[in-house]
CSV table of C-alpha atoms in Angstrom, one decimal:
chain,number,residue,atom,x,y,z
A,489,MET,CA,-9.2,-1.7,22.2
A,490,LYS,CA,-10.4,-2.6,18.7
A,491,LYS,CA,-13.0,-5.0,20.1
A,492,SER,CA,-14.2,-2.2,22.3
A,493,LEU,CA,-14.4,0.1,19.2
A,494,ALA,CA,-16.6,-2.4,17.4
A,495,LEU,CA,-18.8,-2.8,20.5
A,496,LEU,CA,-19.1,0.9,20.9
A,497,PHE,CA,-20.0,1.3,17.2
A,498,VAL,CA,-22.8,-1.2,17.5
A,499,CYS,CA,-24.2,0.4,20.7
A,500,ILE,CA,-24.2,3.8,19.2
A,501,MET,CA,-25.8,2.6,16.0
A,502,ALA,CA,-28.6,1.0,18.0
A,503,LEU,CA,-29.1,4.2,20.0
A,504,ALA,CA,-29.0,6.4,16.9
A,505,SER,CA,-31.7,4.2,15.3
A,506,VAL,CA,-34.0,4.8,18.3
A,507,LEU,CA,-33.3,8.5,18.7
A,508,GLY,CA,-32.9,9.3,15.0
A,509,GLY,CA,-29.8,11.4,15.6
A,510,CYS,CA,-26.1,11.6,14.7
A,511,SER,CA,-26.1,10.6,11.0
A,512,GLY,CA,-23.0,10.8,8.9
A,513,GLY,CA,-22.4,13.2,6.1
A,514,SER,CA,-24.0,16.6,5.5
A,515,ASP,CA,-27.5,17.5,6.4
A,516,ASP,CA,-27.9,19.2,3.0
A,517,LYS,CA,-29.5,16.6,0.8
A,518,ASN,CA,-27.6,18.0,-2.2
A,519,THR,CA,-24.2,18.0,-0.5
A,520,LEU,CA,-21.9,15.0,-0.5
A,521,THR,CA,-19.1,15.1,2.1
A,522,VAL,CA,-15.8,13.3,1.1
A,523,TRP,CA,-12.8,12.8,3.4
A,524,ALA,CA,-9.6,12.3,1.6
A,525,MET,CA,-6.1,12.1,3.0
A,526,GLY,CA,-2.7,13.8,2.4
A,527,GLU,CA,-1.8,15.3,-0.9
A,528,GLU,CA,-4.5,13.4,-2.6
A,529,GLY,CA,-7.1,15.2,-0.5
A,530,LYS,CA,-5.7,18.5,-1.6
A,531,LYS,CA,-5.9,17.6,-5.3
A,532,LEU,CA,-9.2,15.7,-5.2
A,533,ASN,CA,-11.2,18.9,-5.7
A,534,GLN,CA,-10.1,18.9,-9.3
A,535,LEU,CA,-11.9,15.6,-9.9
A,536,ALA,CA,-14.9,16.7,-7.8
A,537,LYS,CA,-15.5,19.8,-9.9
A,538,LYS,CA,-15.6,17.6,-13.0
A,539,PHE,CA,-18.0,15.2,-11.3
A,540,GLU,CA,-20.2,18.1,-10.4
A,541,LYS,CA,-20.4,19.2,-14.1
A,542,GLU,CA,-21.7,15.7,-14.9
A,543,ASN,CA,-24.0,15.7,-11.9
A,544,PRO,CA,-25.2,19.3,-11.4
A,545,ASP,CA,-27.6,18.3,-8.7
A,546,ILE,CA,-24.8,17.1,-6.4
A,547,HIS,CA,-22.3,19.3,-4.6
A,548,VAL,CA,-19.1,17.6,-3.4
A,549,LYS,CA,-17.4,19.0,-0.3
A,550,VAL,CA,-13.9,17.6,0.0
A,551,GLN,CA,-12.2,17.8,3.3
A,552,ALA,CA,-8.4,17.2,3.0
A,553,ILE,CA,-7.1,15.5,6.2
A,554,PRO,CA,-3.4,15.1,7.0
A,555,TRP,CA,-2.4,11.4,7.2
A,556,ALA,CA,-0.8,12.0,10.6
A,557,SER,CA,-4.2,12.9,12.1
A,558,ALA,CA,-6.5,10.9,9.8
A,559,HIS,CA,-6.7,7.6,11.9
A,560,ASP,CA,-7.7,9.4,15.1
A,561,LYS,CA,-10.3,11.5,13.2
A,562,LEU,CA,-11.8,8.4,11.7
A,563,LEU,CA,-12.0,6.7,15.1
A,564,THR,CA,-13.8,9.7,16.4
A,565,ALA,CA,-16.2,9.6,13.4
A,566,VAL,CA,-17.0,6.0,14.0
A,567,ALA,CA,-17.7,6.5,17.7
A,568,SER,CA,-19.8,9.7,17.2
A,569,GLN,CA,-21.5,8.7,13.9
A,570,LYS,CA,-20.6,12.2,12.7
A,571,GLY,CA,-18.5,11.2,9.7
A,572,PRO,CA,-18.4,11.8,6.0
A,573,ASP,CA,-20.5,10.2,3.3
A,574,VAL,CA,-17.4,8.9,1.4
A,575,LEU,CA,-14.0,8.2,3.1
A,576,GLN,CA,-10.6,7.4,1.7
A,577,LEU,CA,-8.8,4.6,3.6
A,578,GLY,CA,-5.3,3.4,3.3
A,579,THR,CA,-5.5,-0.3,2.4
A,580,THR,CA,-4.0,-1.4,5.8
A,581,TRP,CA,-6.9,0.4,7.6
A,582,VAL,CA,-9.7,-1.3,5.8
A,583,PRO,CA,-9.9,-4.4,8.0
A,584,GLU,CA,-10.0,-2.3,11.2
A,585,PHE,CA,-12.9,-0.1,10.1
A,586,ALA,CA,-14.7,-3.0,8.4
A,587,ASP,CA,-14.5,-4.9,11.7
A,588,ALA,CA,-16.0,-1.9,13.5
A,589,GLY,CA,-19.0,-2.0,11.2
A,590,ALA,CA,-18.2,1.5,9.8
A,591,LEU,CA,-18.3,0.6,6.1
A,592,LYS,CA,-21.4,0.0,4.1
A,593,ASP,CA,-21.8,-3.2,2.2
A,594,LEU,CA,-21.5,-2.4,-1.5
A,595,THR,CA,-22.3,-5.9,-2.7
A,596,PRO,CA,-25.9,-5.2,-3.6
A,597,TYR,CA,-24.8,-2.4,-6.0
A,598,LEU,CA,-22.4,-4.4,-8.2
A,599,ASP,CA,-25.0,-4.9,-11.0
A,600,LYS,CA,-25.9,-1.2,-11.1
A,601,TYR,CA,-22.3,-0.1,-10.9
A,602,PRO,CA,-20.2,-2.7,-12.8
A,603,ASN,CA,-17.0,-0.6,-12.2
A,604,PHE,CA,-17.2,-1.9,-8.6
A,605,LYS,CA,-16.8,-5.6,-9.7
A,606,PRO,CA,-13.6,-7.2,-8.4
A,607,ASP,CA,-12.5,-8.6,-11.8
A,608,ASN,CA,-11.7,-5.0,-12.8
A,609,TYR,CA,-8.8,-4.9,-10.4
A,610,PHE,CA,-5.5,-6.5,-9.8
A,611,ASP,CA,-5.7,-9.7,-7.7
A,612,GLY,CA,-3.7,-8.1,-4.9
A,613,ALA,CA,-6.1,-5.1,-4.7
A,614,VAL,CA,-9.1,-7.4,-4.7
A,615,GLN,CA,-7.9,-8.7,-1.3
A,616,THR,CA,-8.5,-5.2,0.1
A,617,MET,CA,-12.1,-4.9,-1.1
A,618,LYS,CA,-13.7,-7.6,1.0
A,619,SER,CA,-14.6,-8.3,4.6
A,620,ASP,CA,-16.7,-11.4,5.6
A,621,GLY,CA,-17.4,-12.0,1.9
A,622,LYS,CA,-18.9,-8.5,1.4
A,623,ILE,CA,-17.5,-5.8,-0.9
A,624,ILE,CA,-16.9,-2.8,1.5
A,625,SER,CA,-14.3,-0.7,-0.4
A,626,ILE,CA,-13.3,0.1,-4.0
A,627,PRO,CA,-9.6,0.6,-5.0
A,628,TRP,CA,-9.0,4.2,-6.0
A,629,TYR,CA,-5.3,4.1,-6.8
A,630,VAL,CA,-2.5,1.5,-6.3
A,631,GLU,CA,1.2,1.4,-5.7
A,632,THR,CA,3.7,-1.4,-5.6
A,633,ARG,CA,7.4,-1.8,-5.0
A,634,VAL,CA,10.1,-2.4,-7.6
A,635,LEU,CA,13.9,-2.4,-7.8
A,636,PHE,CA,15.5,1.0,-8.6
A,637,TYR,CA,19.0,0.6,-9.9
A,638,ARG,CA,22.0,2.4,-11.4
A,639,LYS,CA,22.4,0.9,-14.8
A,640,ASP,CA,26.0,2.2,-15.2
A,641,LEU,CA,27.2,0.9,-11.9
A,642,LEU,CA,25.6,-2.5,-12.3
A,643,LYS,CA,27.2,-2.7,-15.7
A,644,ASP,CA,30.6,-2.1,-14.1
A,645,ALA,CA,29.8,-4.9,-11.8
A,646,GLY,CA,29.1,-7.3,-14.7
A,647,TYR,CA,25.3,-6.9,-15.0
A,648,ASP,CA,23.8,-5.6,-18.2
A,649,GLN,CA,20.4,-6.1,-16.8
A,650,ALA,CA,18.9,-5.8,-13.3
A,651,PRO,CA,19.4,-8.9,-11.1
A,652,ALA,CA,16.5,-11.3,-11.7
A,653,THR,CA,16.9,-13.8,-8.8
A,654,TRP,CA,17.7,-13.8,-5.1
A,655,ASP,CA,21.1,-15.2,-5.9
A,656,GLU,CA,21.8,-12.5,-8.5
A,657,LEU,CA,20.6,-9.8,-6.1
A,658,LYS,CA,23.0,-10.9,-3.4
A,659,ASP,CA,25.9,-11.3,-5.9
A,660,ALA,CA,25.3,-7.9,-7.5
A,661,ALA,CA,25.0,-6.2,-4.0
A,662,THR,CA,28.3,-8.0,-2.9
A,663,LYS,CA,30.2,-6.8,-6.0
A,664,LEU,CA,28.8,-3.2,-5.7
A,665,ALA,CA,29.8,-3.1,-2.0
A,666,ALA,CA,33.3,-4.3,-2.8
A,667,ARG,CA,34.0,-0.9,-4.4
A,668,GLY,CA,35.0,0.0,-0.8
A,669,GLY,CA,34.8,3.3,1.1
A,670,LYS,CA,31.2,4.2,2.1
A,671,ASN,CA,29.8,2.3,-0.9
A,672,LEU,CA,27.1,-0.2,-0.2
A,673,GLY,CA,25.4,-2.8,-2.4
A,674,ILE,CA,21.7,-2.0,-1.8
A,675,ASP,CA,19.5,0.1,0.4
A,676,ILE,CA,16.9,-1.9,2.3
A,677,ASP,CA,14.7,0.4,4.4
A,678,ARG,CA,14.8,-1.2,7.9
A,679,LYS,CA,11.7,0.7,9.1
A,680,ASP,CA,9.5,-0.3,6.2
A,681,GLN,CA,6.9,-2.8,7.6
A,682,ILE,CA,6.1,-4.5,4.3
A,683,THR,CA,9.6,-5.3,3.0
A,684,PRO,CA,10.2,-8.4,5.2
A,685,PHE,CA,6.9,-9.8,4.1
A,686,ILE,CA,7.8,-9.2,0.4
A,687,PHE,CA,10.8,-11.4,0.9
A,688,ALA,CA,8.6,-14.0,2.7
A,689,TRP,CA,6.1,-14.1,-0.1
A,690,GLN,CA,8.8,-14.5,-2.7
A,691,ASN,CA,10.0,-17.5,-0.7
A,692,GLY,CA,6.6,-19.2,-1.0
A,693,TYR,CA,5.2,-18.1,2.4
A,694,ASP,CA,1.6,-17.2,2.7
A,695,PHE,CA,0.2,-15.9,6.0
A,696,LYS,CA,-2.5,-18.1,7.5
A,697,MET,CA,-4.3,-18.2,10.9
A,698,GLU,CA,-5.3,-21.4,12.7
A,699,ASN,CA,-6.7,-21.5,16.2
A,700,GLY,CA,-6.0,-17.8,16.7
A,701,LYS,CA,-2.3,-18.2,15.7
A,702,GLY,CA,-0.3,-17.0,12.7
A,703,ASN,CA,2.0,-19.4,10.9
A,704,PHE,CA,5.2,-17.4,11.7
A,705,ASP,CA,6.9,-20.7,12.5
A,706,ASP,CA,6.8,-21.7,8.8
A,707,PRO,CA,10.3,-22.6,7.7
A,708,LYS,CA,9.8,-20.5,4.5
A,709,PHE,CA,9.1,-17.4,6.7
A,710,LYS,CA,12.2,-18.0,8.8
A,711,GLU,CA,14.4,-18.6,5.7
A,712,ALA,CA,13.2,-15.3,4.2
A,713,MET,CA,14.1,-13.4,7.4
A,714,LYS,CA,17.5,-15.0,7.3
A,715,TYR,CA,18.0,-13.8,3.7
A,716,TYR,CA,16.7,-10.3,4.6
A,717,SER,CA,19.0,-10.0,7.5
A,718,SER,CA,22.0,-11.3,5.6
A,719,PHE,CA,22.2,-8.0,3.7
A,720,PHE,CA,22.9,-6.1,6.9
A,721,LYS,CA,25.1,-8.8,8.5
A,722,GLU,CA,27.3,-8.9,5.4
A,723,GLY,CA,27.6,-5.1,5.2
A,724,LEU,CA,25.7,-4.8,2.0
A,725,SER,CA,22.9,-2.5,3.4
A,726,SER,CA,23.3,0.2,6.0
A,727,THR,CA,22.6,-0.3,9.7
A,728,THR,CA,22.6,3.4,10.4
A,729,ASP,CA,20.2,6.2,9.5
A,730,GLY,CA,20.7,9.7,8.1
A,731,VAL,CA,21.8,9.4,4.5
A,732,ASP,CA,19.3,10.8,2.1
A,733,ILE,CA,18.4,8.1,-0.5
A,734,VAL,CA,18.3,10.5,-3.4
A,735,GLN,CA,21.8,11.8,-2.7
A,736,ALA,CA,23.2,8.4,-1.9
A,737,PHE,CA,21.7,7.0,-5.2
A,738,LYS,CA,23.1,10.0,-7.1
A,739,ASP,CA,26.6,9.5,-5.5
A,740,GLY,CA,26.5,5.8,-6.1
A,741,GLN,CA,26.8,5.0,-2.4
A,742,LYS,CA,23.4,3.2,-2.6
A,743,PRO,CA,23.2,1.9,-6.2
A,744,MET,CA,20.0,-0.2,-5.7
A,745,PHE,CA,16.9,0.3,-3.5
A,746,ILE,CA,13.3,-1.0,-3.3
A,747,SER,CA,10.6,1.6,-3.5
A,748,GLY,CA,7.4,2.8,-5.1
A,749,PRO,CA,6.3,4.9,-8.1
A,750,TRP,CA,6.6,8.2,-6.2
A,751,MET,CA,10.4,7.9,-6.5
A,752,ILE,CA,10.3,8.3,-10.3
A,753,LYS,CA,9.3,12.0,-10.0
A,754,ILE,CA,11.5,12.6,-7.0
A,755,LEU,CA,14.6,11.3,-8.9
A,756,ASN,CA,13.7,13.1,-12.1
A,757,ASP,CA,13.3,16.4,-10.1
A,758,GLN,CA,16.1,16.1,-7.6
A,759,ALA,CA,18.7,14.1,-9.6
A,760,PRO,CA,18.3,15.3,-13.3
A,761,ASP,CA,22.0,14.6,-14.0
A,762,LEU,CA,21.2,10.8,-13.6
A,763,LYS,CA,18.9,10.8,-16.6
A,764,GLY,CA,19.7,7.6,-18.6
A,765,LYS,CA,21.8,6.2,-15.9
A,766,TRP,CA,19.1,4.5,-13.8
A,767,SER,CA,16.0,2.4,-14.4
A,768,VAL,CA,13.5,0.2,-12.6
A,769,ALA,CA,12.9,-3.5,-12.8
A,770,VAL,CA,10.5,-6.0,-11.3
A,771,LEU,CA,11.7,-7.5,-8.1
A,772,PRO,CA,14.1,-10.5,-8.2
A,773,LYS,CA,12.5,-13.9,-7.6
A,774,LYS,CA,13.0,-16.9,-5.4
A,775,GLU,CA,9.9,-19.0,-5.9
A,776,THR,CA,8.1,-15.9,-7.2
A,777,ASN,CA,8.9,-12.2,-7.6
A,778,THR,CA,5.9,-11.1,-5.6
A,779,SER,CA,5.8,-7.5,-4.4
A,780,SER,CA,3.3,-5.7,-2.2
A,781,ILE,CA,0.3,-3.7,-3.4
A,782,GLY,CA,-0.9,-0.7,-1.5
A,783,GLY,CA,-2.7,2.5,-2.2
A,784,ALA,CA,-6.1,3.8,-1.1
A,785,ASN,CA,-9.7,2.7,-1.4
A,786,PHE,CA,-13.0,4.6,-1.2
A,787,SER,CA,-15.8,3.4,1.1
A,788,VAL,CA,-19.3,4.6,2.0
A,789,PHE,CA,-19.7,5.5,5.7
A,790,ASN,CA,-22.3,3.2,7.1
A,791,SER,CA,-24.4,6.1,8.5
A,792,SER,CA,-24.4,8.2,5.3
A,793,LYS,CA,-27.7,9.7,4.4
A,794,HIS,CA,-26.5,10.2,0.8
A,795,VAL,CA,-25.8,6.7,-0.3
A,796,ASP,CA,-27.0,7.1,-3.9
A,797,GLN,CA,-24.8,10.2,-4.4
A,798,ALA,CA,-21.9,8.5,-2.7
A,799,LEU,CA,-22.1,5.5,-5.0
A,800,LYS,CA,-22.2,7.8,-8.0
A,801,PHE,CA,-19.1,9.6,-6.9
A,802,ILE,CA,-17.1,6.4,-6.2
A,803,ASN,CA,-18.3,5.1,-9.6
A,804,TYR,CA,-17.1,8.2,-11.3
A,805,VAL,CA,-13.6,8.0,-9.8
A,806,SER,CA,-13.5,4.3,-10.7
A,807,LYS,CA,-14.0,4.9,-14.4
A,808,VAL,CA,-10.9,4.2,-16.6
A,809,ASP,CA,-10.9,7.7,-18.1
A,810,THR,CA,-11.2,9.3,-14.7
A,811,GLN,CA,-8.3,7.2,-13.4
A,812,LEU,CA,-6.1,8.3,-16.3
A,813,ASP,CA,-7.1,11.9,-15.6
A,814,TRP,CA,-6.1,11.4,-12.0
A,815,LEU,CA,-2.7,10.0,-13.1
A,816,LYS,CA,-2.0,13.3,-14.8
A,817,ILE,CA,-3.1,15.3,-11.8
A,818,SER,CA,-1.4,13.3,-9.1
A,819,ASP,CA,1.0,10.7,-10.6
A,820,ALA,CA,-1.0,8.0,-8.7
A,821,LEU,CA,-1.2,4.7,-10.5
A,822,PRO,CA,-4.7,3.5,-11.7
A,823,SER,CA,-6.3,0.6,-9.9
A,824,ARG,CA,-8.3,-0.4,-12.9
A,825,LYS,CA,-6.4,-3.1,-15.0
A,826,GLU,CA,-7.9,-1.7,-18.2
A,827,ALA,CA,-6.3,1.6,-17.7
A,828,TRP,CA,-2.9,0.0,-18.1
A,829,ASN,CA,-3.6,-0.5,-21.8
A,830,ASP,CA,-3.4,3.3,-22.3
A,831,PRO,CA,-0.2,4.4,-24.2
A,832,ALA,CA,0.6,6.8,-21.3
A,833,LEU,CA,1.3,3.8,-19.2
A,834,LYS,CA,2.2,0.9,-21.5
A,835,ASP,CA,4.5,2.9,-23.7
A,836,ASP,CA,6.4,4.4,-20.8
A,837,PRO,CA,9.2,2.0,-19.7
A,838,MET,CA,9.1,3.1,-16.1
A,839,PHE,CA,5.3,2.9,-15.7
A,840,ALA,CA,5.2,-0.3,-17.7
A,841,THR,CA,7.5,-2.0,-15.2
A,842,PHE,CA,5.2,-1.1,-12.4
A,843,GLY,CA,2.3,-2.4,-14.5
A,844,GLU,CA,4.1,-5.7,-14.9
A,845,GLN,CA,4.9,-5.9,-11.2
A,846,LEU,CA,1.3,-5.2,-10.3
A,847,LYS,CA,0.3,-8.5,-11.9
A,848,ASN,CA,2.2,-10.4,-9.1
A,849,THR,CA,1.4,-8.6,-5.8
A,850,LYS,CA,-0.1,-9.3,-2.4
A,851,THR,CA,-1.6,-7.0,0.1
A,852,SER,CA,-0.7,-7.0,3.7
A,853,PRO,CA,-2.6,-9.6,5.7
A,854,GLN,CA,-6.2,-8.3,6.0
A,855,ILE,CA,-6.3,-8.5,9.8
A,856,LYS,CA,-7.0,-5.5,12.0
A,857,GLU,CA,-3.9,-6.3,14.1
A,858,TRP,CA,-1.6,-6.1,11.0
A,859,GLU,CA,0.2,-2.9,11.7
A,860,ALA,CA,1.0,-3.9,15.3
A,861,VAL,CA,2.2,-7.3,14.2
A,862,ALA,CA,4.3,-5.8,11.4
A,863,GLN,CA,5.9,-3.3,13.8
A,864,ASP,CA,6.7,-6.1,16.2
A,865,LEU,CA,8.6,-7.9,13.4
A,866,ILE,CA,10.5,-4.7,12.5
A,867,ASP,CA,11.5,-4.3,16.1
A,868,ALA,CA,12.7,-7.9,16.3
A,869,LEU,CA,14.7,-7.6,13.1
A,870,GLU,CA,16.2,-4.3,14.3
A,871,LYS,CA,17.6,-6.1,17.3
A,872,VAL,CA,19.3,-8.6,14.9
A,873,ASN,CA,20.4,-6.3,12.2
A,874,VAL,CA,21.6,-3.4,14.3
A,875,GLY,CA,22.1,-4.9,17.8
A,876,GLY,CA,23.6,-8.2,16.7
A,877,ALA,CA,21.0,-10.3,18.5
A,878,ASP,CA,20.4,-14.0,17.6
A,879,LEU,CA,17.9,-14.3,14.7
A,880,ASP,CA,16.4,-17.6,15.8
A,881,LYS,CA,15.8,-16.2,19.3
A,882,GLU,CA,14.3,-13.0,18.1
A,883,MET,CA,12.0,-14.8,15.7
A,884,LYS,CA,10.7,-17.0,18.5
A,885,ASP,CA,10.1,-14.0,20.7
A,886,PHE,CA,8.3,-12.3,17.8
A,887,GLU,CA,6.2,-15.3,17.1
A,888,LYS,CA,4.9,-15.3,20.7
A,889,LYS,CA,4.3,-11.6,20.8
A,890,ALA,CA,2.5,-11.6,17.4
A,891,ASN,CA,0.3,-14.5,18.4
A,892,ASP,CA,-0.6,-12.8,21.7
A,893,ALA,CA,-1.7,-9.7,19.7
A,894,LEU,CA,-3.7,-11.9,17.4
A,895,LYS,CA,-5.6,-13.4,20.4
A,896,LYS,CA,-6.8,-10.0,21.7
């Protein structure tokens, strides 16, 4: 289907160039159309108004699109060439829309807009900026995963600090689960597509493709899946759904979990009695303590008639001061490395931990089939962790299914 999308895009572009119709963005030469997703889309107008004050000749029209419908809306925009001038993309979507030819090459503008240069950004985020050697998106905000833990309960288990290695994580989880009753050692989200790959990266695995196949037969990948699954096999993490993580963390039933920066505000708001009893730490390491990096990027729609204005807008939201302003508005973490020198981040222990983790991150494999492959892995692991299936067999089945998807 995605190859058909790319072909359809090329055909429509050729027809549009002949007929001169169906251009992206607004017909008003002074109006810049921006599509932004979810809660960020609802708040982006606050930045847009500030941009307009600095650029009074440009009017920014922000359209907030729910994440649930965003992907289909973007596919329609690509096919019809009736899209925005600037679009926000989740980092896992960038390869698909780049492959379809929907994103303008920003490489020629790096000298004019130095904020776009890759060396401004964390190494993991840089991986999301490029396609076929071209810069096609600019990181707007980032997120990574760290370990949230109950300091008091870990201390009772003999840990004055968060576990720092795989062995310590397993030992701490085992001791915490030994409290009995409904108590577990750690919560590992079985539905989260990136978590198994985090463990694989930490074990020294790096995704590679050769002759149309992924290297899912790498012993380091298989060893990491065995470690991941062991938490469920040994009863240290739940194999059932339905318990709210905030309540379970508050009750001590799930005293450790892996999550992102959004959980800081959620815990502060919903579990205020835990103040001083919990903290965050960089992930435990095997060969490395690599975590994932996600977030959102801005791109220019390839058919935009307002490229200069679009570049000015993306340049504005990429400035360090603007990103720090956006942090106050949305709690979203800055993509610019320089912003992390600001006291608001480096002097806050929670934020500083995320800043430290961001130095050692990887993005999901930049292939358009990524989400389908990742879901195939989750499905295979679910058969093992919940259904009791054989891990080696399920990994072999997954390997075949993933490689079939990669050949399409």
